[in-house]
Coordinates of C-alpha atoms and ligand atoms in Angstrom, one line a residue:
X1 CA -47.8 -20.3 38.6
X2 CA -47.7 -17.7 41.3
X3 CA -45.9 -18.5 44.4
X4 CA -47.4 -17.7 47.8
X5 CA -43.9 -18.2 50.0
X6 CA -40.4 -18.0 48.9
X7 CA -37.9 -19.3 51.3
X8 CA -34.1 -18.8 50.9
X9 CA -31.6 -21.1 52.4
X10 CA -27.6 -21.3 52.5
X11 CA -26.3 -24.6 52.6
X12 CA -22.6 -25.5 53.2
X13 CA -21.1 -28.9 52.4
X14 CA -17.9 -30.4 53.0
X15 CA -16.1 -31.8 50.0
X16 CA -15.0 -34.9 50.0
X17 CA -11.1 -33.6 48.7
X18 CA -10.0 -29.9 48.1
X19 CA -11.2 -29.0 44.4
X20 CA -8.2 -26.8 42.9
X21 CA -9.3 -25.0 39.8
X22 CA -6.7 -22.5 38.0
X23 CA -9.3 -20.0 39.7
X24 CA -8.6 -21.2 43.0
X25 CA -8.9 -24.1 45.5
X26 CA -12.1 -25.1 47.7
X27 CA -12.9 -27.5 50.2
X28 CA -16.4 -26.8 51.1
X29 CA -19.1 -26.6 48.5
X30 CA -21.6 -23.6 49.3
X31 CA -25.5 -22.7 47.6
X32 CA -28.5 -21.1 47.7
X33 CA -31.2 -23.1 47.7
X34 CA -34.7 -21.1 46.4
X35 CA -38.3 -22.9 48.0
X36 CA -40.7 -22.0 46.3
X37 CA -44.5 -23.0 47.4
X38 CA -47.7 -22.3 46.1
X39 CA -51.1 -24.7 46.9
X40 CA -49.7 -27.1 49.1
X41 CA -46.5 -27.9 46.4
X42 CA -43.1 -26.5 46.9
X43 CA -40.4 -26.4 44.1
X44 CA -36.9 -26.5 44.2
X45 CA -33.8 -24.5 42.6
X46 CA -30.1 -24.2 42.7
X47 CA -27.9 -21.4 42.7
X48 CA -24.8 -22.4 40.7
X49 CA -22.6 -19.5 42.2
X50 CA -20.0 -20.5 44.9
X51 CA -18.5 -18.3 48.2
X52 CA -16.4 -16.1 46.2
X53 CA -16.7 -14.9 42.7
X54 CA -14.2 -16.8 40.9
X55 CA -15.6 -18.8 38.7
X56 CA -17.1 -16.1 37.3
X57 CA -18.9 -12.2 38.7
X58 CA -21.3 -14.1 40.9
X59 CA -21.0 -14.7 44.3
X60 CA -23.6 -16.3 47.2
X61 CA -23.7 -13.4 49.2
X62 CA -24.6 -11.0 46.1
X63 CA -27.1 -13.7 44.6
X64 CA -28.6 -14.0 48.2
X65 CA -29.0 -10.2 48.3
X66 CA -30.6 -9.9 44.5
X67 CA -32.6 -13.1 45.3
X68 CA -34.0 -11.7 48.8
X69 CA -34.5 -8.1 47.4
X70 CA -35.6 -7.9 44.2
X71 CA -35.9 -11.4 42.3
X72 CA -38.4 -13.3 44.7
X73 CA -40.3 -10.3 45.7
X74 CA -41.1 -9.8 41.8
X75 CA -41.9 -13.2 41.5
X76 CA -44.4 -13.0 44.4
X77 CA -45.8 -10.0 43.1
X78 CA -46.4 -11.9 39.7
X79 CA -44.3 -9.6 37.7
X80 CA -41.0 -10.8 35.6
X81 CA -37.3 -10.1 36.9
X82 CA -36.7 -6.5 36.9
X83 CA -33.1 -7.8 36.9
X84 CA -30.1 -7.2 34.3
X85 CA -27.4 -10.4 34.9
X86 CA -27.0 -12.5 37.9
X87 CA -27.9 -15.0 36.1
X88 CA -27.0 -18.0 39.0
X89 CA -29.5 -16.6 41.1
X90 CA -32.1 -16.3 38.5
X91 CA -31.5 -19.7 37.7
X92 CA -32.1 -20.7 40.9
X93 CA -35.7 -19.5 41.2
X94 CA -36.4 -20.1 37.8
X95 CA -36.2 -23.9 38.4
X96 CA -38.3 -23.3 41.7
X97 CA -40.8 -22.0 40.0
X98 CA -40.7 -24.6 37.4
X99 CA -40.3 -27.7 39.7
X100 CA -42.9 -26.2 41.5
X101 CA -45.5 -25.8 38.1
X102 CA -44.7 -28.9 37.1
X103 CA -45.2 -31.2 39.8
X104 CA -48.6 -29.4 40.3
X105 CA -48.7 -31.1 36.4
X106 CA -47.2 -34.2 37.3
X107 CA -44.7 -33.6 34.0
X108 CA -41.2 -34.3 35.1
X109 CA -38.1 -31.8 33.8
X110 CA -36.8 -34.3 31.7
X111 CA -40.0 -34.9 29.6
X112 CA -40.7 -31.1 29.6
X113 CA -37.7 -31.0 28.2
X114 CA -38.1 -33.6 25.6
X115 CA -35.2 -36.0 26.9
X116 CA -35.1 -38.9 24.7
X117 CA -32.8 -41.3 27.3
X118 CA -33.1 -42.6 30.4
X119 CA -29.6 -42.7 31.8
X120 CA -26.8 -40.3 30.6
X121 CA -23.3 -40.8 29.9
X122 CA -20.8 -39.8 33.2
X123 CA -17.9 -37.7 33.1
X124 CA -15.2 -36.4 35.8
X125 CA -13.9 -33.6 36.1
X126 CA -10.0 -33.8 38.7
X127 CA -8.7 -30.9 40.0
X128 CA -4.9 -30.0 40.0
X129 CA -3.0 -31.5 42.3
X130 CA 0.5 -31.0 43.5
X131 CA 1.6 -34.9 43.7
X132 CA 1.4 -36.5 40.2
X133 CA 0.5 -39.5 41.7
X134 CA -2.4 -38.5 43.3
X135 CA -4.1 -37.2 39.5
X136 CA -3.0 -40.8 38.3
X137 CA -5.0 -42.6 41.1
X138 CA -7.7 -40.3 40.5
X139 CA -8.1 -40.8 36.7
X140 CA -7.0 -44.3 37.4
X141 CA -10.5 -44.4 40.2
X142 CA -13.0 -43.0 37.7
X143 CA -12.0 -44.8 34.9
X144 CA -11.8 -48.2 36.5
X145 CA -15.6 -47.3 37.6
X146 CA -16.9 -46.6 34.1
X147 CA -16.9 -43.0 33.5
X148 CA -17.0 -42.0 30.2
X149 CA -14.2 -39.5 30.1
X150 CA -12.0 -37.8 32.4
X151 CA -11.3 -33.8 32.1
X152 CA -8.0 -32.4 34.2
X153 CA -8.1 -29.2 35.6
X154 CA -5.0 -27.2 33.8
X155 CA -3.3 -24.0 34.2
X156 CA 0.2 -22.3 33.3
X157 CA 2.8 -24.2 34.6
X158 CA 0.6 -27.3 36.0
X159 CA -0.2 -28.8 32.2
X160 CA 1.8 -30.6 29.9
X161 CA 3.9 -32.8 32.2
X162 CA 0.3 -33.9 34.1
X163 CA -1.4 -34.3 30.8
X164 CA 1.5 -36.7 29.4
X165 CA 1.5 -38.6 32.9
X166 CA -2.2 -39.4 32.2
X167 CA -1.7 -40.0 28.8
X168 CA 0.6 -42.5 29.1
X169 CA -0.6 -44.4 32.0
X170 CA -4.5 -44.7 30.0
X171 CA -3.5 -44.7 26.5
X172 CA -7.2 -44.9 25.1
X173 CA -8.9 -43.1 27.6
X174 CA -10.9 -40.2 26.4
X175 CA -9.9 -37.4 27.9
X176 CA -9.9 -33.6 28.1
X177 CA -8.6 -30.4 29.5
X178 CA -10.0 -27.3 31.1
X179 CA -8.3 -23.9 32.0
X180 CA -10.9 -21.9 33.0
X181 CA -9.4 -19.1 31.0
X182 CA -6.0 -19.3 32.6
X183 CA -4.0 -18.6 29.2
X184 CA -3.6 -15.6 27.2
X185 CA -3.4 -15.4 23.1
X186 CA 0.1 -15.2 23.8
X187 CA 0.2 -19.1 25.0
X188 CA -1.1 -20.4 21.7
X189 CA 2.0 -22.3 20.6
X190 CA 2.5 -23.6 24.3
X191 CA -1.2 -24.8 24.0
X192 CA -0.6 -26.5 20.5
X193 CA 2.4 -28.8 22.5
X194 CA -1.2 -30.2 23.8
X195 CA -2.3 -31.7 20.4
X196 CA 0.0 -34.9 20.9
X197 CA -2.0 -36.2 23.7
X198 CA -4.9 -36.6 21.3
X199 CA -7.7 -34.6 23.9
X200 CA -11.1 -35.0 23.1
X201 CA -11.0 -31.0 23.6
X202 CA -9.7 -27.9 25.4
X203 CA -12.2 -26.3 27.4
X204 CA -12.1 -22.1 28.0
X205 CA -8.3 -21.8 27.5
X206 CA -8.7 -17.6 27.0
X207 CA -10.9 -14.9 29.1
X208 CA -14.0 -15.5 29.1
X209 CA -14.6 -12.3 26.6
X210 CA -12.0 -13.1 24.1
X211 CA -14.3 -14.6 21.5
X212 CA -12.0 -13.7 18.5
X213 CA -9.1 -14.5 20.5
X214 CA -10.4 -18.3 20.6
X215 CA -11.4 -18.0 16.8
X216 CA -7.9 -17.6 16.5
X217 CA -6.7 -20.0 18.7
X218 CA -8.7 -22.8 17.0
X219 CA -6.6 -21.9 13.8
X220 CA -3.5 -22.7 15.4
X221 CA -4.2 -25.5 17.7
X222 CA -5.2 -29.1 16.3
X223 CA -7.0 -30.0 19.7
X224 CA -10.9 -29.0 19.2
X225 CA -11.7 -25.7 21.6
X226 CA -15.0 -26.2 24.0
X227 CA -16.2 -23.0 25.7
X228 CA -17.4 -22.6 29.1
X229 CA -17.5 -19.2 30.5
X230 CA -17.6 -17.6 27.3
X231 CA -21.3 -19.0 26.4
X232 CA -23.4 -16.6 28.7
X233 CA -26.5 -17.0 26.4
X234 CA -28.1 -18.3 23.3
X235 CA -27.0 -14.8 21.1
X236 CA -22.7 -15.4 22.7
X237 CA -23.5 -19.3 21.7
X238 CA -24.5 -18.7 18.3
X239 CA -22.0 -16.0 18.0
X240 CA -19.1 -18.3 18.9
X241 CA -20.5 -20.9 16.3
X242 CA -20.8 -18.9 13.9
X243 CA -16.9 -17.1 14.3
X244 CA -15.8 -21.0 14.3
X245 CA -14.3 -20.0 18.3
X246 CA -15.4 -23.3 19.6
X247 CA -16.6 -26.5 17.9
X248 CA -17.9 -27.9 21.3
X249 CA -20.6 -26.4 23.7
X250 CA -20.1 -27.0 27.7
X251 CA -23.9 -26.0 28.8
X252 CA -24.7 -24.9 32.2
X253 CA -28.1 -23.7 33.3
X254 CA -26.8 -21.4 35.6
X255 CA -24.3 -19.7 33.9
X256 CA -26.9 -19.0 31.2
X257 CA -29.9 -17.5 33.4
X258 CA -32.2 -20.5 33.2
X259 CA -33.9 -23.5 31.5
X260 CA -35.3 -21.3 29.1
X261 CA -32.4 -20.3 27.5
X262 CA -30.9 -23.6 27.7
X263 CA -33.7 -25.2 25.9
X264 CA -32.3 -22.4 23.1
X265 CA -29.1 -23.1 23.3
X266 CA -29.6 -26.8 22.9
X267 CA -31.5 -26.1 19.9
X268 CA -29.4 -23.9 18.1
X269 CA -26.5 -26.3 18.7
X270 CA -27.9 -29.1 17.8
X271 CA -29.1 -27.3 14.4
X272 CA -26.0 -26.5 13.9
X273 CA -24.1 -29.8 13.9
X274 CA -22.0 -28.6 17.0
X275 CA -21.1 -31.4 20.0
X276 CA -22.6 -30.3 23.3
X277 CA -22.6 -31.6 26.8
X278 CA -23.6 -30.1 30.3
X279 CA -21.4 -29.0 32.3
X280 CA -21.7 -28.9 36.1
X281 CA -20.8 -26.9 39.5
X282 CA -20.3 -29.3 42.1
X283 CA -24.0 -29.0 42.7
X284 CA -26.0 -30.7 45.3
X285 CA -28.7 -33.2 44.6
X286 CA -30.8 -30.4 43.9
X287 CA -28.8 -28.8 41.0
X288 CA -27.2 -32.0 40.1
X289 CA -30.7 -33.6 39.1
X290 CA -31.7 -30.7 36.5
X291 CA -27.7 -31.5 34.8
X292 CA -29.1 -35.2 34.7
X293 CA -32.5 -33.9 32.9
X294 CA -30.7 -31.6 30.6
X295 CA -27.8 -34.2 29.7
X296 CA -30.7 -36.6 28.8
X297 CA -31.9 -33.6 25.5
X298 CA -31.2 -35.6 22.1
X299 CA -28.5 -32.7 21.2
X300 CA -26.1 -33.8 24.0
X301 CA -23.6 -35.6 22.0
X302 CA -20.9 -36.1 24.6
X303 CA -20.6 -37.4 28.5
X304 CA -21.1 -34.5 30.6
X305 CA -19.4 -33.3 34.0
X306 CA -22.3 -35.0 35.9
X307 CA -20.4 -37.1 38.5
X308 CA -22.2 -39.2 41.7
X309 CA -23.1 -37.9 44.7
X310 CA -20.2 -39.1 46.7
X311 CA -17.4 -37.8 43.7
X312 CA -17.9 -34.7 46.0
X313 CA -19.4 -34.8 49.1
X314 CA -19.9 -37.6 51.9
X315 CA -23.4 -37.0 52.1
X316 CA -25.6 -34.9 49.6
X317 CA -29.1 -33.2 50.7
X318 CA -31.1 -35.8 48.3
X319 CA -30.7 -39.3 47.6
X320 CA -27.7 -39.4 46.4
X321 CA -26.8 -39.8 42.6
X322 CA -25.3 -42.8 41.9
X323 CA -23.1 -44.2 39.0
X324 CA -23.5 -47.7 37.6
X325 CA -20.7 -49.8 36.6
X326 CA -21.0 -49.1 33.1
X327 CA -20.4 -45.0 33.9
X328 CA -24.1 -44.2 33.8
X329 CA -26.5 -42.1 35.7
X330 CA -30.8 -42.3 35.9
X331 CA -32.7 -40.0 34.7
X332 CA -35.2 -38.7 37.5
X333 CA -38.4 -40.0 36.6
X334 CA -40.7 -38.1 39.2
X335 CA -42.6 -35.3 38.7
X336 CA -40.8 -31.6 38.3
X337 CA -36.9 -32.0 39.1
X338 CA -37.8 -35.4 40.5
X339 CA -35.8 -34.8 43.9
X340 CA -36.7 -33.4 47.3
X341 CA -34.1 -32.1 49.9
X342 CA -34.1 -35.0 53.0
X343 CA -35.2 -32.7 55.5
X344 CA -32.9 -33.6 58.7
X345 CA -30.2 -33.5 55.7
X346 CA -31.0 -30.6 54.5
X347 CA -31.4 -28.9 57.9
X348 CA -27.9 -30.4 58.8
X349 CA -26.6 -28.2 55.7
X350 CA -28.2 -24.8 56.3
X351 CA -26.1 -22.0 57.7
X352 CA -28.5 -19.3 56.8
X353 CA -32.7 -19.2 55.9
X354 CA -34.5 -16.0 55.6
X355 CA -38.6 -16.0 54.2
X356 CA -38.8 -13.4 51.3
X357 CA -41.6 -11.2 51.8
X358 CA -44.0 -9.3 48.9
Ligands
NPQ1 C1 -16.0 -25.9 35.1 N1 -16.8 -27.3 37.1 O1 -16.4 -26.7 34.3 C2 -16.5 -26.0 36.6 C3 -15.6 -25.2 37.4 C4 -15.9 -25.1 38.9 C5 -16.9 -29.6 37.6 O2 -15.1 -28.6 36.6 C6 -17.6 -24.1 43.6 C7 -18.5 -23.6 42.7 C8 -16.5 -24.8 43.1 C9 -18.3 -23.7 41.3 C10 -15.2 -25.6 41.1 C11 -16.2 -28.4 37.0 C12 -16.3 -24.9 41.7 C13 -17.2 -24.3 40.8 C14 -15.1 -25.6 39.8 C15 -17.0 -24.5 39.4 O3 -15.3 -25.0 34.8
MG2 MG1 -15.2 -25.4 32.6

């Protein structure tokens, strides 16, 4: 479906409590939102990337540039993305475009992409934090509220001593680690002091591009390795599979360039007997509602990243996402991505709007 407007907007959102990462800390959550609109529908998308390029090469103000200059334009001249990477941003339009097609349908995301549940499994996801207290009343918080399991943020010299504090306090909590590649190959025997805490798994200790580096890794660590950053498509996914680098798969839309390939990955996965779960990006209720509709594909063995609303932020753009008791989150029924930005919320958010022309 051809759009006949794209519109462009940066939002910026207060988080609810700094986010520290080994990649850095943030206290305001930033993204491009994509509007796409064609016969009286608009559609919605996400861009996962944040203020800085951290996380990984993508940034907001590159994405808004590739977005305003070359992706939208080529969508609104009906031809496909001239564009090699920046994969965030393509994501971003991609779901537009798709909301967009398939509300004029009346389909919703999840059905399109043959979800077989209704509510999905929650995770958390804690930052570091200098006081071990604090991470204890954190994983102490989510857990008494149901979530499924509870990931700590870990890097050199902020690990060990925080994962045994946890430990000890929630004996039979399921819970996990992620590094967001802080370690080196060198680290391996620090990392195996990690398999007495029984982990569910250790997500992207290594570079993102050291894919024999974590095959070896996973010989001589007991915990289970899941990849993150690594997995920039369905060829990297198989590839890791296949070298035995990871035997779990974190899946995020954005950091593979779109539904499409996600609906591959899943697939290939699944086929091959390998736990996967979606991961998320402190996404508002925009991007946060197509993690819900992927988490609820049959190949999503595990609870995903997919927090509430208010984990993050006092007040999302959407209705917020809410957690039930028992740790789980609905499924958006409505047509396309089955959420709409509130408009007085949304324009409260926007620092930025620009309409892409042909
Ligand atoms: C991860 N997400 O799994 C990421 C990392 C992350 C929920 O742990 C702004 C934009 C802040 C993107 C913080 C979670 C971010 C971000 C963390 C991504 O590795
Ligand atoms: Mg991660």
């Amino acid at each position: 479906m051809r759009p006949e407007r794209i519109e462009l907007r940066l939002v910026r959102m207060p988080l609810r409590r700094p986010f520290r990462t080994s990649f850095g800390s943030q206290d305001v959550k930033e993204a491009i939102l994509v509007r796409a609109q064609a016969g009286g529908i608009e559609g919605w998308g996400e861009c996962a990337a944040g203020r800085r390029p951290l996380y990984s090469g993508e940034w907001n103000a590159g994405a808004w540039i590739v977005l305003r200059d070359e992706l939208a334009p080529a969508a609104l001249r009906g031809e496909p993305s001239p564009v090699k990477g920046h994969p965030m941003a393509a994501t971003a339009l991609e779901v537009a475009l798709l909301d967009l097609r398939l509300r004029a349908e009346g389909v919703s995301l999840a059905s399109h992409l043959g979800a077989v549940r209704d509510t999905v499994a929650c995770g958390a996801s804690l930052g570091i934090e200098d006081d071990p207290d604090e991470l204890l009343a954190e994983a102490a918080l989510f857990l008494e509220r149901g979530y499924h399991r509870v990931k700590l943020k870990i890097e050199p010299g902020n690990d060990l001593e925080a994962v045994r504090a946890v430990r000890t306090a929630f004996p039979d909590a399921p819970l996990s680690v992620d590094a967001n590649a802080a370690y080196r190959p060198a680290d391996a025997e620090h990392l195996a002091e990690l398999d007495a805490f029984g982990l569910e798994y250790v997500e992207q200790p290594l570079p993102a591009d050291h894919l024999l580096g974590h095959a070896d890794l996973a010989e001589r660590i007991g915990t289970p390795i899941c990849l993150d950053e690594t997995l920039t498509s369905a060829a990297a996914t198989a590839e890791a599979i296949r070298l035995e680098a990871c035997s779990i798969v974190n899946l995020k839309v954005g950091r593979v360039g779109g539904i499409e390939e996600s609906v591959r990955i899943h697939d290939l996965v699944r086929e091959a007997g390998v736990d996967l779960w979606c991961g998320g990006m402190l996404e508002t209720g925009i991007g946060r509602a197509v993690n819900v509709a992927l988490a609820a594909m049959p190949g999503m063995t595990l609870p995903g990243d997919t927090s509430a609303s208010d984990r993050y932020f006092a007040e999302d753009i959407t209705e917020p996402f809410m957690v039930t008791a028992d740790g789980m989150m609905r499924v958006p029924e409505g047509p396309g991505i089955g959420v709409t930005p509130i408009p007085a919320l949304l324009e409260r958010a926007t620092v930025e709007r620009t309409e892409v022309g042909p």
